[in-house]
Backbone as a ProteinNet text record, in pm:
[ID]
protein_1_A
[PRIMARY]
MKRILAFVLLIAFTVISVSAQTTDPNNAFRAGLAAYQSGDYALAVTQYNIAIAQDPTRGYFYYNRGLALTASGNTAGGLADFQKSNELNPSAQASYQMGMIYYQNKQMDAAKAAFENAKMIKDDLDAMNFYLGMIYFKQNDFEDEEKCFSLYTEHVKNNPEAYYFRGFCEAKNGKYPEAIKSLKYALMYKDRDWKFYYKMYEVYDALNDKQNALNNISMVIEIGEHKPEYYEIRSKLYTDMGDEYRASEDMAKARELQQTGAATK
[TERTIARY]
18243.5	18222.5	18089.7	18060.7	17935.3	17816.3	17831	17721.6	17695.9	17802.8	17788.5	17717.6	17758.7	17697.9	17549.3	17517.7	17377	17295	17353.1	17283.5	17257.4	17360.5	17346.2	17238.4	17236.7	17134.9	16994.7	16984.3	16856	16804.5	16893.8	16854.7	16810.3	16888.1	16855.4	16719	16692.9	16564.7	16448.8	16470	16366.7	16336.9	16442.6	16425.2	16348.8	16388	16320.4	16173.4	16143.3	16005.9	15922.2	15976.8	15905.3	15881.5	15985.2	15972.2	15864.3	15859.1	15756.6	15618.2	15606.5	15476.1	15430.4	15521.3	15482.8	15454.6	15505.3	15479	15373.1	15316.5	15210.8	15076.3	15009.6	14883.2	14774	14786	14684.1	14677.6	14793.2	14794.5	14715.7	14742	14669.5	14521.2	14490.3	14349.9	14277.7	14343	14281.7	14263.6	14359.4	14347.3	14231	14214.2	14100.9	13968.1	13958.8	13835.4	13801.8	13904.2	13883.4	13834.8	13894.3	13854	13710.5	13677.3	13540.8	13437.9	13467.4	13373.7	13355.4	13456	13444.7	13382.8	13355.4	13292.5	13389.5	13520.2	13620.2	13647.7	13560.1	13565.8	13686.8	13728.9	13846.1	13971.4	13988.1	14102.7	14093.4	13972	13952.7	13998.4	13959.5	13999.8	14151.5	14213	14359.5	14427.3	14379.5	14438.8	14414.3	14295	14266.7	14353	14378.2	14468.5	14606.8	14654.3	14785.5	14782.8	14676.4	14665.4	14661.9	14585.8	14572.9	14703.8	14775.4	14905.8	15003.4	14992.7	15083.2	15041	14910.8	14862	14732.3	14740.1	14621.2	14541.2	14566.8	14501.3	14386.6	14360.6	14257.9	14126.2	14024.8	13896.1	13833.4	13850.4	13784.5	13846.2	13970.4	14026.8	13944.5	13915.9	13838.1	13693.6	13637.9	13500.8	13489.2	13582	13575.1	13605.5	13697.2	13718.5	13593.2	13524.8	13399	13294.9	13287	13193.2	13227.3	13357.7	13400.6	13375.5	13405.1	13381.7	13232.9	13150.3	13005.3	12952.9	13000.9	12956.5	12996.9	13107.8	13153.1	13088.8	13001.4	12929.7	12986.9	13097.4	13160.1	13106.6	12983.3	12921.2	12985.2	13036.6	13104.2	13229.7	13307.1	13426	13389.4	13283	13237.4	13195.6	13121.5	13076.1	13195.1	13296	13415.6	13485.7	13490.8	13556.7	13476.7	13344.5	13263.8	13278.9	13288.2	13309.8	13445.9	13548.5	13682.3	13684.5	13615.4	13607.2	13546.3	13442.6	13377.6	13465.6	13548.1	13640.6	13741.5	13785.9	13886.1	13824.1	13707.3	13642.5	13492.5	13413.7	13269.9	13200.7	13119.1	13046.9	12908.5	12815	12678.9	12677.8	12763.5	12765	12806.6	12909.7	12955.2	12847.6	12784.9	12678.1	12559.4	12529.4	12420.1	12449.6	12572.3	12608.3	12599.8	12641.3	12627.1	12479.1	12397.2	12253.7	12192.9	12237.4	12184.3	12219.6	12341.5	12381.6	12297.5	12281.6	12198.4	12053.5	12003.1	11863.6	11840.4	11932.6	11918.6	11932.8	12005.1	12019	11909.2	11809.7	11695.1	11736.3	11848.1	11891.5	11841.6	11712.5	11646.1	11695.3	11724.3	11771.8	11907	11996.6	12128.3	12114.2	12024	12001.3	11948.5	11853.6	11796.2	11904.2	11991.7	12099.2	12192.9	12226.3	12317.5	12253.3	12126.8	12058.5	12040.2	12008.5	11992.6	12124.9	12234.3	12366	12394.2	12359	12375.7	12289.9	12170.3	12076.7	12129.9	12197.4	12254.4	12366	12439.3	12550.8	12501.8	12407.7	12359.9	12214.1	12126.1	11983.8	11918.5	11987.2	11924.4	11972.2	12023.4	12063.9	11937	11892.7	11757.6	11728.3	11812.8	11786.3	11782.7	11867.1	11868.1	11733.4	11674.9	11544	11436.8	11446.9	11347.3	11356.1	11475.8	11488.9	11466.7	11507.7	11480.1	11329.7	11262.1	11116.3	11051.5	11103.6	11050	11069.5	11182.5	11206.9	11108.1	11088.1	10990.8	10850.6	10818.8	10687.8	10669.2	10771.8	10762.8	10755.3	10804.5	10801	10681.1	10591.5	10471.6	10504.7	10618.6	10657.7	10618.3	10489.4	10436.4	10478.4	10508.1	10552.1	10689.1	10784.7	10917.7	10914	10827	10811.6	10767.1	10669.7	10619.9	10731	10815.2	10925.4	11020.2	11052.6	11146.4	11089.7	10965	10908.1	10876.6	10848.5	10829.9	10960.4	11071	11202	11236.7	11208.7	11242.4	11166.1	11034.8	10953.2	10975.3	11043.7	11081.8	11185.6	11266.6	11375.4	11348.7	11277.2	11248	11098.3	11062.8	10922.9	10848.6	10916.1	10851.6	10847.3	10850.6	10846.8	10709.9	10621.4	10485.5	10481	10573.9	10573.8	10602.7	10692.4	10725.1	10602.9	10529.7	10408.4	10302.8	10295.2	10198.3	10227.9	10353.8	10388	10377.3	10405.2	10384.1	10235.4	10150.4	10007	9957	10014.3	9975.6	9998.4	10120.5	10150.2	10077.8	10054.8	9976.7	9834.7	9778	9645	9648.3	9752	9765.3	9778.6	9839.6	9858.2	9740.2	9631.6	9510.1	9514.2	9612.9	9625.9	9561.6	9429.3	9359.5	9371.8	9359.9	9378.6	9518.7	9621	9758.1	9773.8	9707.6	9714.6	9653.4	9540.3	9474.6	9566.9	9630.9	9722.1	9837.9	9897.7	10010.7	9967.3	9851.1	9803.5	9767.4	9719.8	9692	9821.5	9929	10059.4	10102.9	10081.4	10117.5	10043.2	9913.5	9831.9	9869.2	9921.9	9964.1	10077.1	10163	10276.7	10248.8	10144.8	10116.5	9966.7	9888.3	9743.3	9672.6	9748.3	9684.8	9723.2	9755.9	9790.3	9671.7	9604.3	9479.5	9498.4	9620.1	9637.1	9636.2	9675.3	9667.6	9521.6	9434.6	9292.6	9228.7	9275.6	9218	9251.7	9372.9	9409	9329.2	9305.6	9222.1	9080.3	9028.9	8896	8894.1	8996.4	9000.2	9001.4	9076.3	9084.8	8949.9	8889.8	8759.2	8652.2	8661.8	8566.1	8581.2	8706	8729.3	8672.3	8670.1	8614.5	8463.1	8408	8264.3	8224.7	8319.5	8293.4	8251.2	8121.2	8069.3	8098.8	8079.4	8094.5	8238.5	8333.2	8473.1	8518.2	8464.1	8494	8442.3	8321.3	8262.2	8344.9	8387	8465.5	8594.2	8658.6	8788.4	8775.1	8674.3	8657.5	8613.3	8544	8507.2	8630.5	8729.6	8854.6	8930.1	8924.8	8987.4	8927	8794.9	8725.8	8759.7	8770.7	8795.6	8935.2	9037.7	9174.5	9244.5	9180.4	9242.6	9181.7	9201	9143.7	8993.9	8919.2	8774.7	8747.5	8760.3	8739	8599.9	8535.5	8398.6	8390.8	8495.4	8489.3	8483.4	8541.2	8535.2	8392.1	8324.2	8184.7	8097	8129.2	8052.9	8069.8	8192.1	8216.7	8136.4	8141.6	8069.4	7919	7871.9	7728.8	7682.5	7761.9	7725.7	7722.4	7819.6	7821.1	7697.8	7661	7540.2	7418.1	7413.1	7300.5	7295.4	7411.6	7418	7375.9	7398.5	7365.5	7225.5	7153.9	7015.4	6996.5	7102.1	7091.1	7079.5	6959.6	6937.4	6956.4	6926.4	6940.4	7086.7	7175.4	7316.9	7375.2	7321.6	7367.1	7336.1	7216.9	7179.7	7259.7	7288.8	7371.6	7509.7	7570.5	7704.2	7702.4	7597.3	7588.4	7573.9	7500.4	7485.6	7620.7	7696.6	7828.8	7923.7	7915	7999.5	7969.1	7839.6	7801.5	7848.8	7838.4	7884	8034.1	8110.9	8256	8290.3	8215.9	8238.3	8213	8102.3	8068.5	8171.1	8215.3	8317.8	8446.6	8483.1	8604.7	8594.8	8478.9	8457.9	8461.9	8410	8405.6	8545.1	8634.8	8769	8868.3	8827.1	8919.7	8926
635.8	695.6	649.5	516.7	463.3	527.6	550.7	614.4	756.2	828	966.2	965.7	872	863.2	829.4	736.3	697.4	815.3	893.6	1010.4	1114.2	1136.9	1233.9	1188.3	1056.3	1003.6	1016.6	996.1	1009.1	1151.3	1247.5	1388.2	1421.1	1373.2	1401	1343.7	1219.4	1155.4	1232.4	1279	1356.4	1485.8	1555.6	1682.2	1660.8	1551.8	1521.8	1489.6	1411.8	1373.7	1495.4	1584.3	1705.4	1793.8	1804.6	1886.4	1832.1	1698.3	1637.1	1662.7	1656.9	1680.7	1824.5	1919.1	2060	2101.8	2025.2	2060.6	1972.7	1880.3	1794.4	1864.6	1905	1978.7	1895.4	1762.3	1677.4	1695.5	1722.4	1744.1	1869.4	1977.5	2101.7	2083.9	2009.8	1986.5	1909.8	1804.9	1727.4	1811.8	1898.6	1988.2	2085.2	2130.6	2218.4	2148.6	2024.1	1946.4	1930.4	1897.8	1878.7	2008.3	2120.8	2250.3	2284.4	2256.6	2285.8	2203.4	2076.1	1987.2	2025.2	2088.7	2132.2	2271.4	2336	2468.1	2584.5	2556.7	2664.2	2700.4	2784.7	2813.8	2899.1	2987.5	3071	2984.4	2889.2	2799.1	2711	2668.6	2586.2	2662.3	2789.7	2871.1	2884.4	2906.7	2919.1	2792.3	2677.2	2550.5	2525.1	2558.9	2542.3	2637.1	2756.4	2850.2	2787	2719.3	2654	2543.5	2462.5	2352.6	2404.9	2513.1	2569	2631.9	2696.1	2754.4	2646.4	2529.3	2418.5	2344.9	2341.8	2277.9	2345.8	2443.7	2518.6	2451.7	2324.9	2257.7	2166.5	2154.6	2059.7	2133.5	2099.3	2166.8	2150.6	2032.5	2010.2	2092	2139.7	2232.3	2361.4	2414.5	2538.5	2515.7	2400	2369.9	2371.4	2304.8	2298.6	2433.4	2510.4	2645	2730	2708.5	2780.2	2750.7	2624.2	2588.3	2661.9	2666.8	2733.3	2883.7	2943.9	3087.9	3119.8	3038.8	3061.4	3045.7	2943.8	2920.4	3034.9	3102.7	3215.1	3347.1	3343.7	3463.8	3533	3482.9	3542.9	3472.1	3505	3435.2	3474.2	3596.3	3637.3	3553.5	3533.5	3449.7	3305.3	3258.4	3121.7	3101.5	3198.7	3190.5	3183.3	3266.5	3266.6	3131.2	3070.1	2940	2828.7	2834.2	2732.8	2745.1	2869.1	2890.4	2835.7	2861.6	2811.6	2658.9	2601.2	2456.1	2397.5	2461.9	2413.8	2430.6	2534.7	2553.2	2438	2393	2287	2148.3	2130.8	1999.1	2018.4	2032.3	2058.8	1953.9	2000.7	1908.3	1963	1871.5	1912.1	1984.5	1938.5	1997	2143.7	2176.1	2314.8	2401.9	2350.7	2427.1	2446.6	2342.4	2353.8	2462.1	2463.7	2565.1	2705	2720.2	2849.9	2887.3	2790.1	2815.7	2858.7	2796.9	2832.9	2976.9	3018.5	3156.5	3254.4	3225.5	3312.2	3313.7	3195.7	3184.4	3267.7	3257.9	3333.4	3483.7	3520.9	3663.2	3711.1	3621.6	3651.4	3681.5	3623.7	3633.7	3507.7	3507.6	3385.1	3334.3	3422.5	3376.6	3307.1	3366.2	3305	3174.2	3171.3	3048.5	2938.1	2974.8	2877.1	2816.8	2902.9	2855.3	2760.5	2794.5	2710.3	2575.7	2577.9	2453.5	2365.7	2428.5	2350.7	2287.7	2360.6	2304.7	2184.4	2198	2085.2	1966.5	1995.1	1890.1	1813.4	1884.2	1817.5	1721.4	1758.5	1674	1556.6	1585	1481.5	1507.6	1427.8	1457.1	1420.7	1346.5	1301.2	1378.1	1499.3	1582.6	1641	1583.9	1608.8	1755.5	1818.1	1956.4	2048.1	2020.4	2101	2091.4	1970.9	1955.7	2035.7	2041.9	2118.3	2266.8	2323.2	2467.2	2505.3	2419	2446.6	2441.4	2347.3	2341.8	2469.1	2525.1	2650.6	2766.3	2767.7	2873.2	2859.8	2737.3	2715.9	2756.4	2728.1	2766.7	2918.1	2991.6	3137.9	3194.7	3118	3162.4	3104.5	3037.6	2976.9	2872.4	2807.7	2699.4	2568.4	2534.4	2424.4	2286.9	2278.4	2150.1	2111.2	2204.8	2176	2166.4	2245.4	2235.8	2095.5	2041.8	1907.6	1803.5	1814.4	1720	1724.2	1845.6	1859.9	1802	1837	1788.2	1638.5	1587.1	1442.9	1369.6	1420.3	1360.8	1371.4	1487.5	1510.3	1412.7	1398.7	1315.4	1166.4	1130.3	990.2	948.5	1044.6	1013.4	1062.7	1173.7	1231.9	1217.4	1135.2	1096.7	1174.2	1256.9	1315.5	1467.6	1527	1673.4	1716.4	1763.7	1798.4	1912.1	2009.5	2121	2073	1975.8	1922.5	1855	1777.4	1713.2	1818.5	1924.1	2030.4	2095.6	2133	2198.9	2102.3	1975.2	1876.6	1869.5	1861.8	1859.4	1986.6	2099.9	2229.3	2230.1	2188.5	2194.3	2084	1968.7	1864.7	1915	1988.3	2045.9	2148.7	2233.6	2333	2266.7	2147.4	2074.8	1983.3	1996.3	1920	1775.3	1738.5	1599.9	1589.9	1594	1605.8	1481.9	1360.7	1243.9	1240	1272.9	1276.4	1386.1	1501.2	1612.6	1573.2	1503.6	1460.1	1366.4	1274.5	1180.5	1254.8	1351	1425.9	1508.4	1571.7	1655.4	1571.3	1450.8	1361.8	1323	1304.5	1278.5	1399.6	1519.4	1640.8	1646.3	1614.1	1618	1506.7	1397.5	1288.6	1334	1422.4	1469.5	1602.7	1673.4	1804.8	1831.8	1782.8	1783.5	1906	2006.4	2128.2	2251.6	2230.9	2344	2371.6	2484.7	2511.3	2526.8	2570.6	2591.5	2458.2	2350.4	2218	2182.1	2209.3	2178.8	2269.3	2392.5	2482.5	2433.9	2389.1	2335.9	2209.2	2126	2007.9	2049	2152.3	2203.3	2242.8	2316.4	2362.4	2244.7	2141.6	2024.5	1953	1928.7	1861.3	1946.8	2077.6	2166.7	2157.4	2150.4	2135.2	2003.7	1900.9	1770.9	1763.7	1874.1	1881.4	1779.1	1748.3	1657.6	1744.7	1769.2	1866.2	1825.4	1697.7	1655.4	1671.3	1626.3	1640.1	1786.3	1863.5	2006.8	2070.8	2031.9	2084.1	2043.9	1917.9	1870.6	1951.1	1980.2	2048.3	2197.6	2263.2	2406.2	2421.3	2320.3	2323.1	2314.6	2234.9	2227.6	2360.2	2427.8	2560.6	2655.4	2652.6	2738.8	2699.1	2570.1	2521.5	2558.8	2543	2561.9	2684.3	2747.9	2864.3	2995	3097.8	3228	3228.5	3299.2	3308	3425.6	3397.7	3500.4	3485.1	3596.5	3587	3506.6	3514.1	3442.4	3291	3240.5	3095.9	3053.5	3136.9	3107	3120	3214	3228.5	3105.2	3054.9	2933.3	2817.1	2801.7	2688.5	2705.9	2829.9	2856.5	2811.8	2840.9	2800.2	2648.4	2582.9	2436.9	2378.4	2436.2	2389.2	2409.3	2523.2	2549.6	2446.4	2420.4	2321.7	2183.1	2155.2	2023.5	2020.6	2133.6	2138.5	2168.5	2212	2242.1	2393.7	2445.6	2590.8	2650.1	2573.4	2625	2658.1	2562.3	2586.1	2689	2691.3	2792.5	2932.4	2951.7	3084	3119.3	3019.3	3043.6	3095.9	3031.6	3072.7	3209.7	3241.4	3374.9	3482	3450.7	3544.4	3565.5	3456.9	3467	3547.7	3529.3	3605.2	3754.2	3790	3931.5	3990.1	3911.1	3955.9	3986.5	3898.8	3918.7	4038.4	4056.6	4172.1	4303.2	4305.6	4425	4451.9	4345.7	4358.8	4412.8	4360.1	4405.8	4551.3	4590.1	4728.1	4822.8	4775.9	4860.9	4882.4	4787.2	4798.1	4867.3	4899.6	4967	5116
3138.7	3007	2947.8	2964.8	2914.2	2984.8	3117.1	3192.5	3143.1	3113.6	3063.9	2928.9	2840.7	2708.3	2719.2	2809.7	2828.5	2878.8	2970.1	3025.4	2916.4	2831.4	2721.2	2624.1	2593.2	2502.8	2562.7	2694.3	2761.8	2752.8	2776.9	2767.7	2625.4	2526.7	2386.6	2350.6	2396.8	2367.9	2431.1	2554.7	2624.2	2552.3	2508.5	2436.6	2307.6	2235.5	2108.9	2134.2	2239.9	2272.1	2307.1	2391.7	2431.4	2310.6	2224.3	2104.2	2012.6	1999.4	1914.5	1970	2103.1	2164.6	2145.3	2157.3	2147.9	2005.3	1906.2	1766.9	1703.2	1778	1726	1745.6	1636.7	1651.8	1717.5	1710.2	1771.6	1922.7	1984.9	2129.7	2166.6	2093.2	2119.9	2090.5	1983.9	1948.5	2058.6	2109.3	2217.6	2343.5	2370.9	2486.8	2466	2341.6	2309.8	2329.2	2284.6	2303.8	2451.3	2531.5	2675.2	2739.7	2699.1	2754.9	2713.2	2588.4	2538.6	2614.5	2632.9	2701.3	2847.4	2906.1	3045.8	3057.7	2943.6	2944.7	2947.1	2935.9	2933.8	2788.2	2732.5	2589.1	2551.7	2642.3	2613.8	2599.5	2691.6	2683.1	2558.6	2526.7	2406.6	2282.7	2273	2157.6	2152.6	2268.2	2273.9	2221.8	2265.4	2221.9	2073.3	2026.4	1883.2	1800	1852.9	1783.1	1763.1	1867.6	1859.6	1754	1757.5	1662	1517.9	1496.6	1361.4	1315.4	1408	1373.2	1329.8	1392.7	1359.7	1233	1205.7	1082.9	1039.3	949.9	907.6	795.9	769.5	656.6	698.4	827.2	872.7	900.6	824.5	838.3	973.3	1034.5	1163.2	1275.1	1258.6	1357.3	1358.9	1241.6	1231.1	1277.8	1243.8	1285.2	1437.3	1504.3	1650.4	1714.4	1654.7	1708.6	1687.5	1573.6	1549.5	1655.8	1698.9	1805.9	1934.6	1967.9	2091.8	2083.7	1969.4	1953.1	1963.7	1898.7	1903	2045.3	2115	2253	2345.1	2312.3	2395.4	2354	2252.1	2210.5	2088.6	2037.5	1919.7	1794.7	1756	1643.2	1510.2	1500.8	1376.9	1355	1462.2	1453.3	1425.2	1489.4	1465.6	1321.2	1266.8	1127.7	1032.1	1056.8	971.1	976	1094.9	1106.7	1039.2	1048.3	980.8	829	780.2	636.9	593.6	675.7	645.4	649.1	745.4	755.2	628.3	577.7	455.8	332.8	332.6	220.9	214.3	331.6	336.6	323	384.5	383.1	405.7	299.6	313.6	400.2	494.4	582.4	612.6	633.1	668.7	802.7	895.7	1029.7	1026	947	938	873.8	766.8	701.1	794.9	873.7	970.6	1074.5	1127.2	1226.8	1167.8	1041.9	975	965.3	927	916.9	1048	1158.3	1289.4	1326.2	1295.6	1325.7	1243.9	1115.8	1030.6	1079.3	1117.1	1161.8	1287.4	1382.8	1506.8	1484.8	1378.9	1343.7	1249.3	1224.5	1137.8	993.1	950.4	811.1	739.9	707.4	664.9	529.1	436.4	305.2	317.6	397.8	419.1	495.6	594.4	671.1	579.9	494.6	401.7	311.3	257.3	169.7	243.7	367.7	446.4	479.9	521.5	554.8	430.4	317.8	194.7	152.5	175.8	146.6	236.8	364.8	457.9	413.8	367.8	326.4	204.9	113.9	-2.8	36.3	142.9	186.8	270.7	359.2	451.8	482.8	421.2	426.5	559.2	646.4	769.8	893.2	872.2	985.6	1046.3	1157.4	1207.3	1236.2	1315.7	1353.8	1232.1	1132.9	1011.5	940.9	934.6	870.8	944.2	1077.3	1154.2	1120.1	1128.1	1105.2	959.4	867.7	727	702	768.3	759.1	810.1	919.2	973	874.8	805.2	706.5	590.9	542.7	435.2	481.3	608.4	663.5	657.6	697.7	698.2	556.8	459.4	320.2	244.5	318.9	259.7	152.7	165.6	75.2	142.1	134.8	214.4	162.1	34.6	-19.5	36	31.3	85.6	237.9	300.1	445.9	485.2	411.9	442.3	431.7	329.5	312.3	432.2	476.3	588.6	717.9	749.9	875.3	868.9	749	735	765.1	710.4	737.7	885.9	943.8	1084.7	1174.2	1151.5	1239.7	1215.2	1106	1088.6	1192.4	1236.2	1329.2	1472.2	1484.8	1615.9	1640.8	1737.4	1755.6	1864.1	1940	2057.5	2055.3	1936.2	1924.9	1874.3	1962.7	1919.2	1817.4	1830	1735.8	1593.7	1581.3	1448.4	1386.6	1466.7	1415.2	1381.1	1462.1	1432.9	1297.1	1276	1150.1	1032.4	1056.9	950.7	915.6	1017.8	993.2	927	967.6	910.9	759.5	717.2	573.8	497.1	561.7	495.1	466.9	563	541	428.6	427.3	321.1	183.4	183	57.7	24.6	104.3	76.6	120.9	201.5	248.8	387.7	392.3	519.3	609.4	557.8	647.1	708.3	627.2	678.9	783.7	759.2	854.5	988.8	984.6	1108.6	1186.5	1115.2	1181.3	1247.7	1176.3	1233	1353.3	1344	1454.1	1576.7	1554.3	1667.3	1738.8	1660.9	1722.8	1805.9	1752.2	1825.6	1959	1955.1	2076.5	2174.2	2122.1	2209.5	2301.3	2251	2329.9	2401	2356.6	2417	2400.6	2496.1	2476.7	2533	2576.3	2629.2	2548.1	2423	2336.4	2245.2	2266.8	2195	2044.2	2002.8	1857.9	1782.8	1850	1787.4	1760.7	1859.9	1844.1	1738	1730.7	1630	1489.3	1469.1	1337.5	1308.3	1410.1	1391.6	1351.9	1417.1	1380	1232.5	1186.7	1048.2	950.1	983.4	894.8	888.6	1005.2	1005.6	939.6	955.2	889.2	737.3	689.6	545.6	493.7	579.8	542.7	566.3	616.4	648.7	755.1	845.2	956.8	1075.9	1085.9	1183	1327.6	1358.7	1497.3	1546.1	1466.6	1507.7	1504.7	1411.1	1410	1538.5	1579.8	1703.9	1824.9	1830.8	1944.8	1960.5	1849.8	1856.3	1883	1827.3	1858	2003.7	2057.3	2199.5	2287.6	2246.1	2320.8	2313.8	2200.3	2189.1	2291.9	2303.5	2399.6	2542.7	2566.3	2702.5	2751.7	2667.5	2716.9	2656.9	2558.5	2495.3	2542.4	2464.8	2497.4	2465.3	2546.2	2523.8	2429.3	2301.3	2200.4	2141.1	2108.3	2054.5	1925	1841.9	1713.9	1732.2	1841.5	1864.5	1899.3	1978.4	2010.6	1886.7	1800.4	1676.2	1587.6	1580.4	1501.9	1557.5	1689.3	1748.8	1734.4	1744.9	1726.9	1588.2	1486.9	1350.3	1337.8	1400.9	1396.3	1464.5	1579.8	1648	1558.4	1489.9	1399.7	1287.6	1228.6	1120.4	1166.5	1295.4	1349.2	1411.7	1404.2	1449.4	1596.7	1665.5	1808.2	1825.6	1806.8	1809.2	1948.5	2050.7	2187.7	2218.6	2194.4	2221.1	2125.1	2005.2	1908.6	1960.6	2014.2	2065.5	2190.4	2273.8	2392.3	2352.1	2250.9	2207.4	2140.9	2068.3	2006.8	2114.8	2218.3	2330	2398.9	2414.8	2477.3	2389.3	2259.2	2166.6	2176.1	2181.7	2193.3	2325.7	2431.6	2563.3	2561	2500.9	2493.6	2405.6	2297.9	2211.4	2284.8	2361.6	2438.3	2548.1	2613.3	2718.8	2659.4	2544.6	2477.6	2436.5	2383.6	2340.5	2459.6	2575.2	2694.6	2753.1	2732	2791	2699.1	2574.7	2481.4	2510
[MASK]
+++++++++++++++++++++++++++++++++++++++++++++++++++++++++++++++++++++++++++++++++++++++++++++++++++++++++++++++++++++++++++++++++++++++++++++++++++++++++++++++++++++++++++++++++++++++++++++++++++++++++++++++++++++++++++++++++++++++++++++++++++++++++++++++++++++++++

């Protein structure tokens, strides 16, 4: 009789344990995470659906399902989940993901609002500062752009584009020594990009530093496109520096390129 009772209790305990496991949303959530990390986004969504059905009050359930939906190409579903996540528990990460979806869809005003919301919650979210800086750049808001790229480059040291855009807006804001420093950092990580040298030329030209302006426009000619206007710029610099021979050579090259271009149109 005791053996029968023990067996019945064992069965009851097993049933209760299995029932608890199947109704615990954390189990489904963990299964969803494992599926997402392995790249099985469809299974991840299925598991997150189970977790949300069992407990629809946790914002991070929706956030993680949003990541899986976005990764599987369902950006509309991902956006809805990030919005729901923010309704339940506002987070910089959810706002950032919303901003990225808007940014990729070229909805710049919506992206800007989402990134700014993320920035208010957590100002050191690096990628958000980069993309928000790009939006400010496209809107010619160079003061806010400078703030974003300054914050970004405080934490991320090896992104030449970030240093370039930081230098670009510093120059626009009249901070020429700071712009030169940022552009030199950009060139340290990517020294064969002619647009970096062209911006350096513009900064040195604004400072009336003829020699450094000449050095940088020469690099544009060396590694960039051979456009007549670049030779014209260098010709003027040579003239200003008293080198009439090289100035005339560059003007001749500019005319040659102009004629070649006209002949091929």
